[in-house]
Amino acid sequence: MAPMTATRRYPTTDIAPGRPPFAAGQTYREGTHVEARTGSTVRDTPTVLDLLARGRTLCTPPMREAVARLAAPMDTVAAYHFGWIDRDGRPAAGDGGKAVRPALALLSAEAVGADAQVGVPGGVSVELVHNFSLLHDDLMDGDETRRHRATAWTVFGPAQAVLVGDALATLGTEVLLDAAVTGGATPTDAARAVRLITTATRRLIDGQALDVSFEQRDVVTVEECLTMEGGKTGALLAASAAIGAVLAGADDRISDALQRYGHHLGLAFQAVDDLLGIWGATEVTGKPHWSDLQSRKKSLPVCAALAEGGAASRELAAQLADPTGRGEESEQQLAARAALIEQAGGRAWTQEEARRQYDTALAALGEVPMTDEVREHFVALAEFVVVRER
Amino acid sequence: MAPMTATRRYPTTDIAPGRPPFAAGQTYREGTHVEARTGSTVRDTPTVLDLLARGRTLCTPPMREAVARLAAPMDTVAAYHFGWIDRDGRPAAGDGGKAVRPALALLSAEAVGADAQVGVPGGVSVELVHNFSLLHDDLMDGDETRRHRATAWTVFGPAQAVLVGDALATLGTEVLLDAAVTGGATPTDAARAVRLITTATRRLIDGQALDVSFEQRDVVTVEECLTMEGGKTGALLAASAAIGAVLAGADDRISDALQRYGHHLGLAFQAVDDLLGIWGATEVTGKPHWSDLQSRKKSLPVCAALAEGGAASRELAAQLADPTGRGEESEQQLAARAALIEQAGGRAWTQEEARRQYDTALAALGEVPMTDEVREHFVALAEFVVVRER
C-alpha cells in the first residue's frame, strides 16, 4: 500500500538522533504544535482542542443524564469523580479529563460519512467505561490523587468506589442499548457496539489484572508488558476509534482497521508514558522524579533493558531482585538505575517502539477511506495523544 | 382473574396463627416437602432438587468455559470462588451455591414451549452476574465466609475480588452476545436479553448502594427497605425468571409477567431472610443468634416496627439511635430488642408481607400460559426459595 498523506506528514527527519521522538519536556500548545510538527503553514486553528471540546460538549449532557439515573449516593460520588461537583456537593468545573475517547468516537462516525452526533452514544459509553476503570484502579492501586483532586475512594470510602465503578460500567452498556431506541442506530448496529464495548471492557480488566500481578514479580518479558498495555490502554482506545463507525453501520473491515489505529495509538501512548515515568521532569509529569523507578514498576524500558542480557542488564536485574532498601532508594541510586536502563538499551528501544506503534496506527488509518479533513483530525488527535505535557 | 391452580395449591389454611409461614426451623427435605405443602399424593420425586441439578449440569460447563477466558490469575480466583478448586489450586467439589437462578432461566425457556437448552446462555449470564455481586458485596461488607469457605478477597486480596467481580459482570453480557452466534437465539432476542441483564445489574447495584447507605442511618422507612431489597434480591431473580423466555422470542407481555413473578419471589425470599436474621436459630441460619440485631441492620421487621409509632416502637427507635454499647449488647439485651420489634408488630407484618409477596409472585405466574408441568416446577421453586434451611 502506498504511504498516505497522513503518514507522510509525520516528521521523521526533523528529530535529532538520541532525542526521544515522544518523550518528556515536549509540550502541546494551542495551535502551534501540530503546525510545527507537520510543517503546515495553513492550519493555525487549535484543531485538537476543538475536537476535544466538541467531544465534551456533545457527550457531557447525556453522560450527566445517565449518571443522574443512579441511586443516591452513587449519583453524587460519580458527579464528584467527573469534577461536576466538589466534595461538599457544590457545583464545580473540575478537571474531568481530556476526554480523548469521546472525541475519537465522534470522529469515527464521521470517518464513514455519518454525522458526529451518531457517535455520541459511543462517546458516552467509552467515557463511562474509562471512568469505571479509573475508579476501580485508583482503589486497587491505592492512588490518592487524580486530576489534581482527591480520588473518590479517599473521599467517599472504598465501597462507594467499587459500587460507582460497577454502575458506570453497566451504564456504558445501557447507553448503547438506548442508542437503538432514541439515538438513531439500528438495533443490529447497537448490538454490535455493545459487543465492541464488552470485549474492550474485558480486555481492559485483563490488562489491569496483569498489571497488578506484575507487582509480585521481579521479571516481566517485553511481550507480557505489551500484552498488559494493549489491554489496559489499547483496548478502550481501539473501541473508541471504531464505535461511532459501528453505530453508523460500518462493516467489520472498517471497524477492524479503526480498532487497529486505536490499539496501536494506545501502545504508542503507553510507551511515551513509560518514558515519562522514568525520565519525565516533575513539572511535566506532575509525579515525583524517577517515580516509576521508585515503585520498581515493570514498564517497557525496564522490561526491554532486562531482556538485553548484557552487563548493565544483569546489574539492573540484580538490583530489582534485591528487596533491600526497596522504596527507600536515594535520588543518586535512582539516577544510577535509570542510567543502567539506558545503557542496556531500554530507553532507545522504547523510543523506537513508540515510533513503530505510532506509524502502525497511522498505517491502519490509511486502510479506511475518509475525507482528508477527518483523516487530518485523526492524525492530529494521534499526535496529541503521544506528545504530552503529562 | 380467577385463581390459578398454582395459587390454589398454596396451603393457606394449614399454618397455625402466630406461626410464621416462611420462618426459621422449617427445612426442605428431598421429595417430601413440596408434597406435604401441596397435599399431593402423586408427586414424590425430588422435583426441586432435580430442577436445581439440571440448572447446574447444563450451565456449569459453559460457565467454566467463560471463566477460562479470563487472564491469569483471575481464572484461578473465579474458579476458587465457584468452589471448583481449593485455595491451593487443587480440584474441589466445593459448594457453588444452590444455583436457583440458572434453574429459573431454564424453566423460563420451557414456559414458552422452548427447550430448556435455549435458556442456557441466560442461566450462565444470571449466575455470572449473581457471583459478580457476591464477590463485590463480600468485600464491601467485610464478610470473611461464604458457602462455608473463606471469601475470595480474604484469600487473594481485595484487588482480585474487585477485578474478578468486574470480569464476571462483563462475561455475563458476553455469553448472551455469543448466544446469537452459537446458542440459537436471534440477534434481536439476544439483544433483548442483554437489555434485561443490564437493567437488572444496575438495579442490583442500586440496591447494594442503598443497603450500604442504610448503615449510616438510624431510621429507614419500610418503603425504602422494600426498594433496597427489590434491587438487591428482586432484580436478578426477575431477570432469571424471564431471560430464557426472552431468548426463546417471548413477547414483552410474557417477559413482564415472568419478571414480576421473579421480583415478588425475591421480596418474599428477603422477608423470610429478614425474619431468620432475627429469630432464626443458629443451627438453621449458620449465623450467630440475633445476628441482624447485633449489627443493627435495618431489615424489614425493624423498619416495620419503627413505623408503627407506639410505645415499643419508640423505645426501639431510642435504642437504635443510642451509640452506647453498639455491637456489645448482651444476649439478654438483644432478646429484649427482638421482643420490642415483635410488640411493635414488626414480626407479624413481615410474615404477612412474605405471604403477600409470594401470592403476588404466583398471581403473576398465572398470567403466563404454560403447561401444568412447567407451572408446577415454577411453584415448587418458589416454595423452595421461601422455605429454607439457611
PDB file of C-alpha atoms in Angstrom, chain B residues 101-330:
ATOM      1  CA  ARG B 101     -31.174 -18.525  39.098  1.00  0.00           C
ATOM      2  CA  PRO B 102     -29.985 -20.903  36.351  1.00  0.00           C
ATOM      3  CA  ALA B 103     -32.820 -23.283  37.232  1.00  0.00           C
ATOM      4  CA  LEU B 104     -35.309 -20.413  36.790  1.00  0.00           C
ATOM      5  CA  ALA B 105     -33.715 -19.382  33.491  1.00  0.00           C
ATOM      6  CA  LEU B 106     -34.125 -22.869  32.013  1.00  0.00           C
ATOM      7  CA  LEU B 107     -37.722 -23.124  33.254  1.00  0.00           C
ATOM      8  CA  SER B 108     -38.427 -19.754  31.709  1.00  0.00           C
ATOM      9  CA  ALA B 109     -37.480 -21.062  28.258  1.00  0.00           C
ATOM     10  CA  GLU B 110     -39.798 -24.011  28.830  1.00  0.00           C
ATOM     11  CA  ALA B 111     -42.585 -21.647  29.906  1.00  0.00           C
ATOM     12  CA  VAL B 112     -42.906 -20.505  26.295  1.00  0.00           C
ATOM     13  CA  GLY B 113     -42.572 -24.001  24.845  1.00  0.00           C
ATOM     14  CA  ALA B 114     -38.847 -23.884  24.025  1.00  0.00           C
ATOM     15  CA  ASP B 115     -36.265 -26.446  25.003  1.00  0.00           C
ATOM     16  CA  ALA B 116     -34.531 -25.800  28.341  1.00  0.00           C
ATOM     17  CA  GLN B 117     -31.286 -25.649  26.367  1.00  0.00           C
ATOM     18  CA  VAL B 118     -32.376 -22.323  24.825  1.00  0.00           C
ATOM     19  CA  GLY B 119     -32.253 -20.794  28.294  1.00  0.00           C
ATOM     20  CA  VAL B 120     -28.680 -21.926  28.998  1.00  0.00           C
ATOM     21  CA  PRO B 121     -26.894 -18.700  27.972  1.00  0.00           C
ATOM     22  CA  GLY B 122     -29.412 -16.864  30.154  1.00  0.00           C
ATOM     23  CA  GLY B 123     -28.739 -19.192  33.080  1.00  0.00           C
ATOM     24  CA  VAL B 124     -24.996 -18.707  32.692  1.00  0.00           C
ATOM     25  CA  SER B 125     -25.433 -14.950  32.450  1.00  0.00           C
ATOM     26  CA  VAL B 126     -27.559 -14.523  35.578  1.00  0.00           C
ATOM     27  CA  GLU B 127     -25.275 -16.814  37.588  1.00  0.00           C
ATOM     28  CA  LEU B 128     -22.189 -14.843  36.476  1.00  0.00           C
ATOM     29  CA  VAL B 129     -23.841 -11.556  37.428  1.00  0.00           C
ATOM     30  CA  HIS B 130     -25.009 -13.035  40.754  1.00  0.00           C
ATOM     31  CA  ASN B 131     -21.446 -14.066  41.550  1.00  0.00           C
ATOM     32  CA  PHE B 132     -20.070 -10.680  40.465  1.00  0.00           C
ATOM     33  CA  SER B 133     -22.312  -9.146  43.112  1.00  0.00           C
ATOM     34  CA  LEU B 134     -21.278 -11.695  45.759  1.00  0.00           C
ATOM     35  CA  LEU B 135     -17.572 -11.013  45.173  1.00  0.00           C
ATOM     36  CA  HIS B 136     -18.020  -7.249  45.460  1.00  0.00           C
ATOM     37  CA  ASP B 137     -20.549  -7.372  48.307  1.00  0.00           C
ATOM     38  CA  ASP B 138     -18.386  -9.675  50.424  1.00  0.00           C
ATOM     39  CA  LEU B 139     -15.523  -7.234  50.007  1.00  0.00           C
ATOM     40  CA  MET B 140     -17.627  -4.132  50.739  1.00  0.00           C
ATOM     41  CA  ASP B 141     -19.338  -5.736  53.720  1.00  0.00           C
ATOM     42  CA  GLY B 142     -16.087  -7.237  55.034  1.00  0.00           C
ATOM     43  CA  ASP B 143     -17.632 -10.735  55.091  1.00  0.00           C
ATOM     44  CA  GLU B 144     -14.988 -13.410  55.611  1.00  0.00           C
ATOM     45  CA  THR B 145     -17.019 -16.546  54.965  1.00  0.00           C
ATOM     46  CA  ARG B 146     -19.353 -17.591  52.168  1.00  0.00           C
ATOM     47  CA  ARG B 147     -20.653 -21.094  51.495  1.00  0.00           C
ATOM     48  CA  HIS B 148     -18.553 -22.386  54.421  1.00  0.00           C
ATOM     49  CA  ARG B 149     -15.280 -21.239  52.791  1.00  0.00           C
ATOM     50  CA  ALA B 150     -13.064 -18.187  53.159  1.00  0.00           C
ATOM     51  CA  THR B 151     -14.277 -15.435  50.797  1.00  0.00           C
ATOM     52  CA  ALA B 152     -12.139 -14.711  47.738  1.00  0.00           C
ATOM     53  CA  TRP B 153     -10.931 -11.321  48.969  1.00  0.00           C
ATOM     54  CA  THR B 154      -9.583 -12.853  52.180  1.00  0.00           C
ATOM     55  CA  VAL B 155      -7.617 -15.444  50.180  1.00  0.00           C
ATOM     56  CA  PHE B 156      -6.464 -13.460  47.128  1.00  0.00           C
ATOM     57  CA  GLY B 157      -6.716  -9.872  48.356  1.00  0.00           C
ATOM     58  CA  PRO B 158      -9.207  -7.055  47.716  1.00  0.00           C
ATOM     59  CA  ALA B 159      -7.812  -6.131  44.278  1.00  0.00           C
ATOM     60  CA  GLN B 160      -8.511  -9.587  42.882  1.00  0.00           C
ATOM     61  CA  ALA B 161     -12.044  -9.541  44.289  1.00  0.00           C
ATOM     62  CA  VAL B 162     -12.703  -6.216  42.564  1.00  0.00           C
ATOM     63  CA  LEU B 163     -11.167  -7.388  39.275  1.00  0.00           C
ATOM     64  CA  VAL B 164     -12.799 -10.810  39.140  1.00  0.00           C
ATOM     65  CA  GLY B 165     -16.167  -9.290  40.021  1.00  0.00           C
ATOM     66  CA  ASP B 166     -15.730  -6.810  37.182  1.00  0.00           C
ATOM     67  CA  ALA B 167     -14.749  -9.617  34.839  1.00  0.00           C
ATOM     68  CA  LEU B 168     -17.715 -11.844  35.736  1.00  0.00           C
ATOM     69  CA  ALA B 169     -20.157  -8.973  35.164  1.00  0.00           C
ATOM     70  CA  THR B 170     -18.669  -8.409  31.722  1.00  0.00           C
ATOM     71  CA  LEU B 171     -18.717 -12.126  30.904  1.00  0.00           C
ATOM     72  CA  GLY B 172     -22.406 -12.060  31.828  1.00  0.00           C
ATOM     73  CA  THR B 173     -23.035  -9.833  28.817  1.00  0.00           C
ATOM     74  CA  GLU B 174     -20.583 -11.670  26.574  1.00  0.00           C
ATOM     75  CA  VAL B 175     -22.288 -15.048  26.943  1.00  0.00           C
ATOM     76  CA  LEU B 176     -25.587 -13.503  25.847  1.00  0.00           C
ATOM     77  CA  LEU B 177     -23.992 -11.918  22.795  1.00  0.00           C
ATOM     78  CA  ASP B 178     -22.486 -15.319  21.997  1.00  0.00           C
ATOM     79  CA  ALA B 179     -25.978 -16.811  22.246  1.00  0.00           C
ATOM     80  CA  ALA B 180     -26.805 -15.069  18.990  1.00  0.00           C
ATOM     81  CA  VAL B 181     -23.778 -16.696  17.347  1.00  0.00           C
ATOM     82  CA  THR B 182     -23.787 -20.227  18.739  1.00  0.00           C
ATOM     83  CA  GLY B 183     -26.741 -20.550  21.117  1.00  0.00           C
ATOM     84  CA  GLY B 184     -29.607 -20.467  18.661  1.00  0.00           C
ATOM     85  CA  ALA B 185     -31.133 -17.143  19.736  1.00  0.00           C
ATOM     86  CA  THR B 186     -31.808 -14.487  17.096  1.00  0.00           C
ATOM     87  CA  PRO B 187     -29.619 -11.365  17.327  1.00  0.00           C
ATOM     88  CA  THR B 188     -32.734  -9.379  18.296  1.00  0.00           C
ATOM     89  CA  ASP B 189     -33.626 -11.724  21.145  1.00  0.00           C
ATOM     90  CA  ALA B 190     -30.007 -11.830  22.325  1.00  0.00           C
ATOM     91  CA  ALA B 191     -30.003  -8.008  22.407  1.00  0.00           C
ATOM     92  CA  ARG B 192     -33.258  -8.044  24.404  1.00  0.00           C
ATOM     93  CA  ALA B 193     -31.650 -10.453  26.847  1.00  0.00           C
ATOM     94  CA  VAL B 194     -28.664  -8.100  27.144  1.00  0.00           C
ATOM     95  CA  ARG B 195     -31.063  -5.277  27.949  1.00  0.00           C
ATOM     96  CA  LEU B 196     -32.741  -7.459  30.573  1.00  0.00           C
ATOM     97  CA  ILE B 197     -29.482  -8.382  32.317  1.00  0.00           C
ATOM     98  CA  THR B 198     -28.087  -4.854  32.079  1.00  0.00           C
ATOM     99  CA  THR B 199     -31.153  -3.302  33.693  1.00  0.00           C
ATOM    100  CA  ALA B 200     -31.136  -5.979  36.384  1.00  0.00           C
ATOM    101  CA  THR B 201     -27.435  -5.439  37.070  1.00  0.00           C
ATOM    102  CA  ARG B 202     -27.906  -1.725  37.535  1.00  0.00           C
ATOM    103  CA  ARG B 203     -30.871  -2.253  39.861  1.00  0.00           C
ATOM    104  CA  LEU B 204     -28.788  -4.786  41.776  1.00  0.00           C
ATOM    105  CA  ILE B 205     -26.037  -2.196  42.212  1.00  0.00           C
ATOM    106  CA  ASP B 206     -28.613   0.440  43.204  1.00  0.00           C
ATOM    107  CA  GLY B 207     -29.920  -1.961  45.860  1.00  0.00           C
ATOM    108  CA  GLN B 208     -26.471  -2.638  47.279  1.00  0.00           C
ATOM    109  CA  ALA B 209     -25.739   1.106  47.318  1.00  0.00           C
ATOM    110  CA  LEU B 210     -28.914   1.721  49.324  1.00  0.00           C
ATOM    111  CA  ASP B 211     -28.020  -1.129  51.674  1.00  0.00           C
ATOM    112  CA  VAL B 212     -24.567   0.347  52.281  1.00  0.00           C
ATOM    113  CA  SER B 213     -26.081   3.812  52.869  1.00  0.00           C
ATOM    114  CA  PHE B 214     -28.588   2.408  55.391  1.00  0.00           C
ATOM    115  CA  GLU B 215     -25.675   1.524  57.667  1.00  0.00           C
ATOM    116  CA  GLN B 216     -25.131   5.233  58.296  1.00  0.00           C
ATOM    117  CA  ARG B 217     -28.756   5.865  59.236  1.00  0.00           C
ATOM    118  CA  ASP B 218     -30.856   5.273  62.335  1.00  0.00           C
ATOM    119  CA  VAL B 219     -34.209   5.124  60.593  1.00  0.00           C
ATOM    120  CA  VAL B 220     -35.156   3.612  57.244  1.00  0.00           C
ATOM    121  CA  THR B 221     -38.748   3.565  56.024  1.00  0.00           C
ATOM    122  CA  VAL B 222     -40.461   0.324  55.060  1.00  0.00           C
ATOM    123  CA  GLU B 223     -40.730   1.637  51.522  1.00  0.00           C
ATOM    124  CA  GLU B 224     -37.009   2.363  51.329  1.00  0.00           C
ATOM    125  CA  CYS B 225     -36.262  -1.086  52.683  1.00  0.00           C
ATOM    126  CA  LEU B 226     -38.509  -2.705  50.076  1.00  0.00           C
ATOM    127  CA  THR B 227     -36.847  -0.643  47.328  1.00  0.00           C
ATOM    128  CA  MET B 228     -33.450  -1.791  48.545  1.00  0.00           C
ATOM    129  CA  GLU B 229     -34.497  -5.443  48.720  1.00  0.00           C
ATOM    130  CA  GLY B 230     -36.252  -5.210  45.358  1.00  0.00           C
ATOM    131  CA  GLY B 231     -32.948  -4.113  43.880  1.00  0.00           C
ATOM    132  CA  LYS B 232     -30.626  -6.377  45.779  1.00  0.00           C
ATOM    133  CA  THR B 233     -32.669  -9.557  45.508  1.00  0.00           C
ATOM    134  CA  GLY B 234     -35.688  -8.942  43.293  1.00  0.00           C
ATOM    135  CA  ALA B 235     -33.995  -7.565  40.187  1.00  0.00           C
ATOM    136  CA  LEU B 236     -31.824 -10.536  39.328  1.00  0.00           C
ATOM    137  CA  LEU B 237     -34.495 -13.116  40.212  1.00  0.00           C
ATOM    138  CA  ALA B 238     -36.833 -11.163  37.915  1.00  0.00           C
ATOM    139  CA  ALA B 239     -34.304 -11.339  35.097  1.00  0.00           C
ATOM    140  CA  SER B 240     -33.660 -15.032  35.800  1.00  0.00           C
ATOM    141  CA  ALA B 241     -37.339 -15.898  35.516  1.00  0.00           C
ATOM    142  CA  ALA B 242     -37.694 -14.146  32.160  1.00  0.00           C
ATOM    143  CA  ILE B 243     -34.362 -14.471  30.375  1.00  0.00           C
ATOM    144  CA  GLY B 244     -34.927 -17.937  28.936  1.00  0.00           C
ATOM    145  CA  ALA B 245     -38.290 -16.868  27.574  1.00  0.00           C
ATOM    146  CA  VAL B 246     -36.758 -13.739  26.043  1.00  0.00           C
ATOM    147  CA  LEU B 247     -34.011 -15.798  24.379  1.00  0.00           C
ATOM    148  CA  ALA B 248     -36.791 -18.019  23.005  1.00  0.00           C
ATOM    149  CA  GLY B 249     -38.518 -14.985  21.492  1.00  0.00           C
ATOM    150  CA  ALA B 250     -41.291 -14.363  24.044  1.00  0.00           C
ATOM    151  CA  ASP B 251     -43.098 -11.043  23.740  1.00  0.00           C
ATOM    152  CA  ASP B 252     -42.860  -8.255  26.317  1.00  0.00           C
ATOM    153  CA  ARG B 253     -46.145  -9.160  27.989  1.00  0.00           C
ATOM    154  CA  ILE B 254     -44.882 -12.658  28.839  1.00  0.00           C
ATOM    155  CA  SER B 255     -41.463 -11.327  29.840  1.00  0.00           C
ATOM    156  CA  ASP B 256     -43.034  -8.693  32.117  1.00  0.00           C
ATOM    157  CA  ALA B 257     -45.250 -11.232  33.886  1.00  0.00           C
ATOM    158  CA  LEU B 258     -42.331 -13.626  34.431  1.00  0.00           C
ATOM    159  CA  GLN B 259     -40.224 -10.744  35.718  1.00  0.00           C
ATOM    160  CA  ARG B 260     -42.957  -9.824  38.189  1.00  0.00           C
ATOM    161  CA  TYR B 261     -43.025 -13.448  39.379  1.00  0.00           C
ATOM    162  CA  GLY B 262     -39.268 -13.291  39.983  1.00  0.00           C
ATOM    163  CA  HIS B 263     -39.347  -9.821  41.539  1.00  0.00           C
ATOM    164  CA  HIS B 264     -42.032 -10.659  44.107  1.00  0.00           C
ATOM    165  CA  LEU B 265     -40.425 -14.025  44.771  1.00  0.00           C
ATOM    166  CA  GLY B 266     -37.245 -12.123  45.586  1.00  0.00           C
ATOM    167  CA  LEU B 267     -39.133  -9.876  48.002  1.00  0.00           C
ATOM    168  CA  ALA B 268     -40.775 -12.901  49.658  1.00  0.00           C
ATOM    169  CA  PHE B 269     -37.352 -14.531  49.993  1.00  0.00           C
ATOM    170  CA  GLN B 270     -35.926 -11.387  51.503  1.00  0.00           C
ATOM    171  CA  ALA B 271     -38.765 -11.012  54.025  1.00  0.00           C
ATOM    172  CA  VAL B 272     -38.116 -14.584  55.180  1.00  0.00           C
ATOM    173  CA  ASP B 273     -34.396 -13.910  55.283  1.00  0.00           C
ATOM    174  CA  ASP B 274     -35.009 -10.865  57.460  1.00  0.00           C
ATOM    175  CA  LEU B 275     -37.166 -12.933  59.844  1.00  0.00           C
ATOM    176  CA  LEU B 276     -34.420 -15.567  60.037  1.00  0.00           C
ATOM    177  CA  GLY B 277     -31.824 -12.851  60.655  1.00  0.00           C
ATOM    178  CA  ILE B 278     -33.579 -12.049  63.940  1.00  0.00           C
ATOM    179  CA  TRP B 279     -35.493 -15.139  65.042  1.00  0.00           C
ATOM    180  CA  GLY B 280     -33.705 -17.860  63.108  1.00  0.00           C
ATOM    181  CA  ALA B 281     -31.940 -20.496  65.193  1.00  0.00           C
ATOM    182  CA  THR B 282     -28.184 -20.602  64.727  1.00  0.00           C
ATOM    183  CA  GLU B 283     -28.316 -24.220  63.565  1.00  0.00           C
ATOM    184  CA  VAL B 284     -30.714 -23.147  60.799  1.00  0.00           C
ATOM    185  CA  THR B 285     -29.108 -19.889  59.657  1.00  0.00           C
ATOM    186  CA  GLY B 286     -25.459 -20.692  60.294  1.00  0.00           C
ATOM    187  CA  LYS B 287     -25.221 -17.189  61.791  1.00  0.00           C
ATOM    188  CA  PRO B 288     -24.903 -16.166  65.449  1.00  0.00           C
ATOM    189  CA  HIS B 289     -28.157 -15.809  67.364  1.00  0.00           C
ATOM    190  CA  TRP B 290     -29.790 -12.362  66.852  1.00  0.00           C
ATOM    191  CA  SER B 291     -27.131 -11.608  64.228  1.00  0.00           C
ATOM    192  CA  ASP B 292     -29.091  -8.856  62.463  1.00  0.00           C
ATOM    193  CA  LEU B 293     -29.867  -7.224  65.805  1.00  0.00           C
ATOM    194  CA  GLN B 294     -26.225  -7.302  66.768  1.00  0.00           C
ATOM    195  CA  SER B 295     -25.313  -5.444  63.565  1.00  0.00           C
ATOM    196  CA  ARG B 296     -28.329  -3.111  63.942  1.00  0.00           C
ATOM    197  CA  LYS B 297     -29.382  -3.982  60.408  1.00  0.00           C
ATOM    198  CA  LYS B 298     -32.379  -2.029  59.139  1.00  0.00           C
ATOM    199  CA  SER B 299     -34.229  -5.103  57.946  1.00  0.00           C
ATOM    200  CA  LEU B 300     -37.961  -5.268  57.239  1.00  0.00           C
ATOM    201  CA  PRO B 301     -39.138  -6.257  60.748  1.00  0.00           C
ATOM    202  CA  VAL B 302     -37.138  -3.381  62.229  1.00  0.00           C
ATOM    203  CA  CYS B 303     -38.378  -0.828  59.666  1.00  0.00           C
ATOM    204  CA  ALA B 304     -41.962  -2.000  60.129  1.00  0.00           C
ATOM    205  CA  ALA B 305     -41.644  -1.806  63.925  1.00  0.00           C
ATOM    206  CA  LEU B 306     -40.156   1.680  63.763  1.00  0.00           C
ATOM    207  CA  ALA B 307     -43.049   2.811  61.542  1.00  0.00           C
ATOM    208  CA  GLU B 308     -45.686   1.611  63.994  1.00  0.00           C
ATOM    209  CA  GLY B 309     -45.127   4.526  66.405  1.00  0.00           C
ATOM    210  CA  GLY B 310     -46.408   3.008  69.686  1.00  0.00           C
ATOM    211  CA  ALA B 311     -44.515   2.725  72.961  1.00  0.00           C
ATOM    212  CA  ALA B 312     -42.454  -0.332  71.944  1.00  0.00           C
ATOM    213  CA  SER B 313     -41.673   1.300  68.599  1.00  0.00           C
ATOM    214  CA  ARG B 314     -40.445   4.495  70.286  1.00  0.00           C
ATOM    215  CA  GLU B 315     -38.332   2.536  72.761  1.00  0.00           C
ATOM    216  CA  LEU B 316     -36.784   0.592  69.844  1.00  0.00           C
ATOM    217  CA  ALA B 317     -36.028   3.840  67.999  1.00  0.00           C
ATOM    218  CA  ALA B 318     -34.352   5.263  71.098  1.00  0.00           C
ATOM    219  CA  GLN B 319     -32.209   2.134  71.491  1.00  0.00           C
ATOM    220  CA  LEU B 320     -31.120   2.134  67.844  1.00  0.00           C
ATOM    221  CA  ALA B 321     -30.242   5.847  67.927  1.00  0.00           C
ATOM    222  CA  ASP B 322     -28.085   5.357  71.016  1.00  0.00           C
ATOM    223  CA  PRO B 323     -24.473   4.682  70.037  1.00  0.00           C
ATOM    224  CA  THR B 324     -23.617   3.382  73.527  1.00  0.00           C
ATOM    225  CA  GLY B 325     -22.709  -0.281  73.650  1.00  0.00           C
ATOM    226  CA  ARG B 326     -23.127  -0.698  69.938  1.00  0.00           C
ATOM    227  CA  GLY B 327     -22.086  -4.210  68.925  1.00  0.00           C
ATOM    228  CA  GLU B 328     -21.555  -5.144  72.556  1.00  0.00           C
ATOM    229  CA  GLU B 329     -25.138  -5.858  73.582  1.00  0.00           C
ATOM    230  CA  SER B 330     -25.685  -8.898  75.803  1.00  0.00           C
TER     231      SER B 330
END
